[in-house]
């Protein structure tokens, strides 16, 4: 689920070490051929640190999960042999129980996996957030962490830790809420909802900051292709596509709200006469309109989703076909387990 990121922003010939102030680097003004995240005169380029922290935190939580799991002590001969017994209590569950090389479902549930029954009837709403820090296995963890570094580092470099941290967490929450509305009988873990939120934010950032990009159509089509491929893969069994969809929609709307950037004319203010018509407004009218609509939809979406969830509503009752968004049965597999 890693999109290509071609950053060809050019540093001004006048840039020197004196341009580096408070972690920022000034670069040449003007439109840049790269479709993703050109840096402009006066804009700050952040030094990423929150994404590396997320990376280390996810790995640490997985190590703790495997320590608690302790496969050799909790698995009987009838269940099968633990994988990698030389790892001691860090050995993985038998493949018949977890083909992703990871812990048992019981361990994941104990440590905070998303379980509808516990969220709604046992008042454990914290699982909506804790589940995004757990992973089902090494395969799951590696795939998500590669995506996190590839997508998140560049976003944080351009927009800072506050905005990217907010997109990450709120997208993960949005994915958990939508999952809980449709999935009742299975546990769910993973950062996929948050990662899809970063993808969604990349797309809306491109749309709301349309004036500062060239190669716009190609960039939009590339991102849409990447998202579409990953959503199609989400219809396979054992993949929670509702988390992907919920995270993507949340991140897409958040991008209009928190990733809005000054338009091209305003960015060239240093090279234009004072009082020029192009420099009078920092943001364009359509940017404000998109932000207002997105913010309204976010508030309504979270309010309605949370109300339905804690009231115990089953969204599948109102949408008989929606379950196909997460799993499509074929001759090779079913979606009942």
GROMACS .gro file of C-alpha atoms in nm:
model
  337
    1UNK     CA    1   0.000   0.000   0.000
    2UNK     CA    2   0.297   0.223  -0.049
    3UNK     CA    3   0.242   0.503  -0.299
    4UNK     CA    4   0.531   0.638  -0.506
    5UNK     CA    5   0.664   0.967  -0.378
    6UNK     CA    6   0.875   1.161  -0.627
    7UNK     CA    7   1.006   1.462  -0.441
    8UNK     CA    8   1.202   1.680  -0.681
    9UNK     CA    9   1.173   2.011  -0.502
   10UNK     CA   10   1.482   2.215  -0.583
   11UNK     CA   11   1.694   2.406  -0.337
   12UNK     CA   12   1.761   2.767  -0.427
   13UNK     CA   13   2.114   2.848  -0.543
   14UNK     CA   14   2.115   3.124  -0.281
   15UNK     CA   15   2.043   2.879   0.001
   16UNK     CA   16   2.318   2.858   0.260
   17UNK     CA   17   2.353   2.725   0.608
   18UNK     CA   18   2.199   3.050   0.723
   19UNK     CA   19   1.874   2.944   0.561
   20UNK     CA   20   1.836   2.665   0.812
   21UNK     CA   21   1.641   2.814   1.098
   22UNK     CA   22   1.438   2.631   1.361
   23UNK     CA   23   1.457   2.309   1.161
   24UNK     CA   24   1.339   2.476   0.839
   25UNK     CA   25   1.498   2.497   0.497
   26UNK     CA   26   1.401   2.768   0.248
   27UNK     CA   27   1.374   2.660  -0.113
   28UNK     CA   28   1.312   2.823  -0.446
   29UNK     CA   29   0.966   2.968  -0.501
   30UNK     CA   30   0.741   2.870  -0.788
   31UNK     CA   31   0.566   2.568  -0.921
   32UNK     CA   32   0.763   2.247  -0.915
   33UNK     CA   33   0.710   1.959  -1.160
   34UNK     CA   34   0.692   1.707  -0.877
   35UNK     CA   35   0.326   1.628  -0.807
   36UNK     CA   36   0.377   1.569  -0.435
   37UNK     CA   37   0.474   1.827  -0.177
   38UNK     CA   38   0.687   2.100  -0.336
   39UNK     CA   39   0.857   2.325  -0.085
   40UNK     CA   40   0.827   2.700  -0.135
   41UNK     CA   41   1.000   3.016  -0.025
   42UNK     CA   42   0.946   3.075   0.345
   43UNK     CA   43   0.790   2.735   0.414
   44UNK     CA   44   0.931   2.527   0.692
   45UNK     CA   45   1.062   2.178   0.628
   46UNK     CA   46   1.020   1.977   0.946
   47UNK     CA   47   1.256   1.718   1.086
   48UNK     CA   48   1.041   1.403   1.123
   49UNK     CA   49   1.031   1.248   1.468
   50UNK     CA   50   0.672   1.147   1.546
   51UNK     CA   51   0.660   0.887   1.267
   52UNK     CA   52   0.984   0.721   1.387
   53UNK     CA   53   0.833   0.720   1.737
   54UNK     CA   54   0.522   0.546   1.601
   55UNK     CA   55   0.750   0.297   1.424
   56UNK     CA   56   0.943   0.212   1.741
   57UNK     CA   57   0.624   0.202   1.950
   58UNK     CA   58   0.456  -0.050   1.718
   59UNK     CA   59   0.758  -0.278   1.721
   60UNK     CA   60   0.791  -0.250   2.100
   61UNK     CA   61   0.424  -0.336   2.149
   62UNK     CA   62   0.463  -0.641   1.925
   63UNK     CA   63   0.764  -0.763   2.124
   64UNK     CA   64   0.567  -0.719   2.448
   65UNK     CA   65   0.272  -0.902   2.289
   66UNK     CA   66   0.490  -1.201   2.200
   67UNK     CA   67   0.640  -1.201   2.551
   68UNK     CA   68   0.294  -1.214   2.706
   69UNK     CA   69   0.179  -1.473   2.452
   70UNK     CA   70   0.446  -1.730   2.557
   71UNK     CA   71   0.343  -1.995   2.304
   72UNK     CA   72   0.542  -2.289   2.455
   73UNK     CA   73   0.367  -2.247   2.789
   74UNK     CA   74   0.013  -2.197   2.658
   75UNK     CA   75  -0.005  -2.429   2.356
   76UNK     CA   76  -0.086  -2.800   2.386
   77UNK     CA   77   0.041  -3.075   2.157
   78UNK     CA   78  -0.307  -3.106   2.007
   79UNK     CA   79  -0.292  -2.743   1.893
   80UNK     CA   80   0.032  -2.806   1.704
   81UNK     CA   81   0.392  -2.701   1.745
   82UNK     CA   82   0.500  -2.345   1.807
   83UNK     CA   83   0.699  -2.190   1.522
   84UNK     CA   84   1.054  -2.092   1.609
   85UNK     CA   85   1.077  -2.269   1.943
   86UNK     CA   86   1.440  -2.155   1.971
   87UNK     CA   87   1.294  -1.810   2.045
   88UNK     CA   88   1.163  -1.939   2.377
   89UNK     CA   89   0.857  -1.756   2.503
   90UNK     CA   90   0.875  -1.533   2.192
   91UNK     CA   91   0.795  -1.830   1.964
   92UNK     CA   92   0.500  -1.791   1.726
   93UNK     CA   93   0.167  -1.970   1.740
   94UNK     CA   94   0.120  -2.279   1.517
   95UNK     CA   95   0.041  -2.184   1.159
   96UNK     CA   96  -0.305  -2.337   1.184
   97UNK     CA   97  -0.385  -2.078   1.451
   98UNK     CA   98  -0.198  -1.780   1.307
   99UNK     CA   99  -0.045  -1.798   0.957
  100UNK     CA  100   0.100  -1.447   0.998
  101UNK     CA  101   0.365  -1.558   1.252
  102UNK     CA  102   0.227  -1.398   1.561
  103UNK     CA  103   0.040  -1.443   1.889
  104UNK     CA  104  -0.292  -1.607   1.967
  105UNK     CA  105  -0.628  -1.434   1.941
  106UNK     CA  106  -0.662  -1.468   2.318
  107UNK     CA  107  -0.342  -1.271   2.375
  108UNK     CA  108  -0.447  -0.998   2.133
  109UNK     CA  109  -0.785  -0.971   2.303
  110UNK     CA  110  -0.619  -0.950   2.643
  111UNK     CA  111  -0.391  -0.666   2.531
  112UNK     CA  112  -0.655  -0.450   2.364
  113UNK     CA  113  -0.778  -0.590   2.032
  114UNK     CA  114  -1.100  -0.444   1.895
  115UNK     CA  115  -1.387  -0.664   2.012
  116UNK     CA  116  -1.742  -0.534   1.961
  117UNK     CA  117  -1.881  -0.711   2.270
  118UNK     CA  118  -1.621  -0.558   2.501
  119UNK     CA  119  -1.649  -0.209   2.352
  120UNK     CA  120  -2.027  -0.188   2.365
  121UNK     CA  121  -2.135  -0.404   2.657
  122UNK     CA  122  -1.827  -0.393   2.879
  123UNK     CA  123  -1.763  -0.019   2.829
  124UNK     CA  124  -1.408  -0.067   2.698
  125UNK     CA  125  -1.411   0.214   2.444
  126UNK     CA  126  -1.033   0.248   2.478
  127UNK     CA  127  -1.004  -0.054   2.248
  128UNK     CA  128  -1.099   0.172   1.957
  129UNK     CA  129  -0.750   0.323   1.992
  130UNK     CA  130  -0.546   0.043   2.151
  131UNK     CA  131  -0.620  -0.198   1.867
  132UNK     CA  132  -0.430   0.019   1.618
  133UNK     CA  133  -0.105  -0.046   1.809
  134UNK     CA  134  -0.138  -0.426   1.797
  135UNK     CA  135  -0.048  -0.651   1.505
  136UNK     CA  136  -0.149  -1.006   1.422
  137UNK     CA  137   0.200  -1.120   1.325
  138UNK     CA  138   0.540  -1.041   1.180
  139UNK     CA  139   0.404  -1.031   0.824
  140UNK     CA  140   0.132  -0.789   0.929
  141UNK     CA  141   0.377  -0.573   1.124
  142UNK     CA  142   0.643  -0.551   0.851
  143UNK     CA  143   0.391  -0.457   0.581
  144UNK     CA  144   0.237  -0.182   0.794
  145UNK     CA  145   0.566  -0.041   0.919
  146UNK     CA  146   0.711  -0.017   0.569
  147UNK     CA  147   0.401   0.173   0.466
  148UNK     CA  148   0.424   0.398   0.771
  149UNK     CA  149   0.782   0.499   0.695
  150UNK     CA  150   0.726   0.543   0.323
  151UNK     CA  151   0.410   0.753   0.357
  152UNK     CA  152   0.444   0.911   0.698
  153UNK     CA  153   0.800   1.041   0.688
  154UNK     CA  154   0.745   1.259   0.384
  155UNK     CA  155   0.411   1.388   0.511
  156UNK     CA  156   0.560   1.484   0.846
  157UNK     CA  157   0.855   1.652   0.679
  158UNK     CA  158   0.614   1.877   0.491
  159UNK     CA  159   0.338   1.935   0.747
  160UNK     CA  160   0.486   1.872   1.091
  161UNK     CA  161   0.422   1.628   1.372
  162UNK     CA  162   0.104   1.788   1.511
  163UNK     CA  163  -0.101   1.764   1.192
  164UNK     CA  164   0.030   1.424   1.082
  165UNK     CA  165  -0.006   1.284   1.434
  166UNK     CA  166  -0.368   1.405   1.440
  167UNK     CA  167  -0.444   1.252   1.100
  168UNK     CA  168  -0.287   0.922   1.205
  169UNK     CA  169  -0.478   0.884   1.531
  170UNK     CA  170  -0.815   1.015   1.412
  171UNK     CA  171  -0.799   0.798   1.100
  172UNK     CA  172  -0.723   0.495   1.314
  173UNK     CA  173  -1.021   0.583   1.532
  174UNK     CA  174  -1.243   0.627   1.227
  175UNK     CA  175  -1.139   0.286   1.098
  176UNK     CA  176  -1.214   0.125   1.435
  177UNK     CA  177  -1.559   0.284   1.459
  178UNK     CA  178  -1.662   0.167   1.112
  179UNK     CA  179  -1.522  -0.180   1.182
  180UNK     CA  180  -1.723  -0.208   1.502
  181UNK     CA  181  -2.044  -0.107   1.325
  182UNK     CA  182  -2.014  -0.396   1.078
  183UNK     CA  183  -1.798  -0.664   1.242
  184UNK     CA  184  -1.924  -0.821   1.565
  185UNK     CA  185  -1.792  -1.175   1.578
  186UNK     CA  186  -1.422  -1.127   1.508
  187UNK     CA  187  -1.136  -0.937   1.667
  188UNK     CA  188  -0.952  -0.668   1.476
  189UNK     CA  189  -0.599  -0.528   1.517
  190UNK     CA  190  -0.352  -0.324   1.316
  191UNK     CA  191  -0.255   0.024   1.202
  192UNK     CA  192  -0.407  -0.016   0.855
  193UNK     CA  193  -0.689   0.229   0.924
  194UNK     CA  194  -0.441   0.497   1.028
  195UNK     CA  195  -0.220   0.426   0.725
  196UNK     CA  196  -0.513   0.446   0.487
  197UNK     CA  197  -0.593   0.776   0.655
  198UNK     CA  198  -0.251   0.907   0.554
  199UNK     CA  199  -0.322   0.794   0.197
  200UNK     CA  200  -0.657   0.973   0.205
  201UNK     CA  201  -0.492   1.286   0.341
  202UNK     CA  202  -0.236   1.276   0.059
  203UNK     CA  203  -0.519   1.277  -0.195
  204UNK     CA  204  -0.721   1.559  -0.037
  205UNK     CA  205  -0.403   1.763   0.016
  206UNK     CA  206  -0.336   1.741  -0.356
  207UNK     CA  207  -0.691   1.851  -0.438
  208UNK     CA  208  -0.715   2.141  -0.193
  209UNK     CA  209  -0.368   2.272  -0.287
  210UNK     CA  210  -0.433   2.229  -0.658
  211UNK     CA  211  -0.280   2.562  -0.766
  212UNK     CA  212   0.075   2.484  -0.651
  213UNK     CA  213   0.116   2.161  -0.847
  214UNK     CA  214   0.196   2.057  -1.200
  215UNK     CA  215   0.132   1.705  -1.331
  216UNK     CA  216  -0.187   1.720  -1.126
  217UNK     CA  217  -0.398   1.467  -1.315
  218UNK     CA  218  -0.118   1.211  -1.317
  219UNK     CA  219  -0.070   1.253  -0.942
  220UNK     CA  220  -0.442   1.209  -0.869
  221UNK     CA  221  -0.468   0.902  -1.093
  222UNK     CA  222  -0.160   0.748  -0.929
  223UNK     CA  223  -0.299   0.791  -0.579
  224UNK     CA  224  -0.643   0.665  -0.680
  225UNK     CA  225  -0.484   0.358  -0.839
  226UNK     CA  226  -0.283   0.280  -0.524
  227UNK     CA  227  -0.590   0.319  -0.303
  228UNK     CA  228  -0.809   0.113  -0.536
  229UNK     CA  229  -0.561  -0.176  -0.549
  230UNK     CA  230  -0.537  -0.190  -0.172
  231UNK     CA  231  -0.913  -0.173  -0.127
  232UNK     CA  232  -0.956  -0.458  -0.375
  233UNK     CA  233  -0.704  -0.664  -0.178
  234UNK     CA  234  -0.917  -0.588   0.126
  235UNK     CA  235  -1.201  -0.809   0.000
  236UNK     CA  236  -0.987  -1.118   0.071
  237UNK     CA  237  -1.069  -1.322   0.382
  238UNK     CA  238  -0.914  -1.221   0.716
  239UNK     CA  239  -0.859  -0.861   0.599
  240UNK     CA  240  -1.064  -0.592   0.770
  241UNK     CA  241  -1.152  -0.369   0.479
  242UNK     CA  242  -1.394  -0.167   0.691
  243UNK     CA  243  -1.094  -0.036   0.885
  244UNK     CA  244  -0.932   0.059   0.554
  245UNK     CA  245  -1.243   0.237   0.429
  246UNK     CA  246  -1.314   0.415   0.757
  247UNK     CA  247  -0.953   0.526   0.792
  248UNK     CA  248  -0.933   0.645   0.431
  249UNK     CA  249  -1.253   0.850   0.451
  250UNK     CA  250  -1.146   1.007   0.781
  251UNK     CA  251  -0.801   1.095   0.651
  252UNK     CA  252  -0.944   1.224   0.323
  253UNK     CA  253  -1.171   1.469   0.506
  254UNK     CA  254  -0.899   1.566   0.755
  255UNK     CA  255  -0.664   1.655   0.471
  256UNK     CA  256  -0.898   1.934   0.360
  257UNK     CA  257  -0.902   2.068   0.717
  258UNK     CA  258  -0.543   2.047   0.841
  259UNK     CA  259  -0.325   2.024   0.526
  260UNK     CA  260  -0.443   2.336   0.347
  261UNK     CA  261  -0.153   2.542   0.208
  262UNK     CA  262  -0.128   2.896   0.063
  263UNK     CA  263  -0.207   2.917  -0.308
  264UNK     CA  264   0.055   2.967  -0.578
  265UNK     CA  265   0.011   3.343  -0.617
  266UNK     CA  266   0.051   3.406  -0.245
  267UNK     CA  267   0.356   3.180  -0.232
  268UNK     CA  268   0.529   3.406  -0.486
  269UNK     CA  269   0.473   3.718  -0.273
  270UNK     CA  270   0.845   3.787  -0.231
  271UNK     CA  271   0.891   3.816  -0.606
  272UNK     CA  272   0.586   4.040  -0.675
  273UNK     CA  273   0.508   4.408  -0.610
  274UNK     CA  274   0.346   4.490  -0.279
  275UNK     CA  275  -0.031   4.510  -0.300
  276UNK     CA  276  -0.052   4.282  -0.602
  277UNK     CA  277  -0.394   4.120  -0.647
  278UNK     CA  278  -0.238   3.775  -0.633
  279UNK     CA  279  -0.096   3.837  -0.287
  280UNK     CA  280  -0.408   3.974  -0.121
  281UNK     CA  281  -0.544   3.642  -0.005
  282UNK     CA  282  -0.344   3.361   0.146
  283UNK     CA  283  -0.609   3.095   0.075
  284UNK     CA  284  -0.857   3.072  -0.209
  285UNK     CA  285  -1.235   3.059  -0.163
  286UNK     CA  286  -1.264   2.698  -0.280
  287UNK     CA  287  -1.010   2.593  -0.014
  288UNK     CA  288  -1.224   2.745   0.262
  289UNK     CA  289  -1.537   2.585   0.117
  290UNK     CA  290  -1.375   2.241   0.103
  291UNK     CA  291  -1.246   2.280   0.459
  292UNK     CA  292  -1.590   2.379   0.591
  293UNK     CA  293  -1.767   2.090   0.416
  294UNK     CA  294  -1.504   1.838   0.527
  295UNK     CA  295  -1.513   1.959   0.889
  296UNK     CA  296  -1.893   1.937   0.895
  297UNK     CA  297  -1.889   1.583   0.752
  298UNK     CA  298  -1.622   1.478   1.003
  299UNK     CA  299  -1.821   1.602   1.301
  300UNK     CA  300  -2.144   1.445   1.174
  301UNK     CA  301  -1.971   1.119   1.083
  302UNK     CA  302  -1.804   1.071   1.420
  303UNK     CA  303  -2.113   1.178   1.612
  304UNK     CA  304  -2.346   0.943   1.425
  305UNK     CA  305  -2.093   0.659   1.424
  306UNK     CA  306  -2.022   0.679   1.797
  307UNK     CA  307  -2.393   0.707   1.879
  308UNK     CA  308  -2.476   0.400   1.670
  309UNK     CA  309  -2.184   0.203   1.813
  310UNK     CA  310  -2.255   0.258   2.181
  311UNK     CA  311  -2.627   0.211   2.123
  312UNK     CA  312  -2.540  -0.135   1.995
  313UNK     CA  313  -2.664  -0.078   1.640
  314UNK     CA  314  -2.563  -0.320   1.367
  315UNK     CA  315  -2.496  -0.126   1.048
  316UNK     CA  316  -2.541  -0.445   0.844
  317UNK     CA  317  -2.913  -0.433   0.925
  318UNK     CA  318  -2.941  -0.113   0.723
  319UNK     CA  319  -2.705  -0.223   0.446
  320UNK     CA  320  -2.750  -0.584   0.342
  321UNK     CA  321  -2.476  -0.573   0.078
  322UNK     CA  322  -2.209  -0.382   0.273
  323UNK     CA  323  -2.045  -0.701   0.400
  324UNK     CA  324  -1.915  -0.756   0.047
  325UNK     CA  325  -1.695  -0.450   0.095
  326UNK     CA  326  -1.480  -0.651   0.335
  327UNK     CA  327  -1.499  -1.003   0.196
  328UNK     CA  328  -1.633  -1.153  -0.128
  329UNK     CA  329  -1.687  -1.531  -0.115
  330UNK     CA  330  -1.555  -1.740  -0.404
  331UNK     CA  331  -1.514  -2.107  -0.488
  332UNK     CA  332  -1.177  -2.100  -0.308
  333UNK     CA  333  -1.285  -1.941   0.022
  334UNK     CA  334  -1.582  -1.842   0.233
  335UNK     CA  335  -1.636  -1.536   0.450
  336UNK     CA  336  -1.808  -1.704   0.743
  337UNK     CA  337  -1.490  -1.755   0.948
   0.00000   0.00000   0.00000
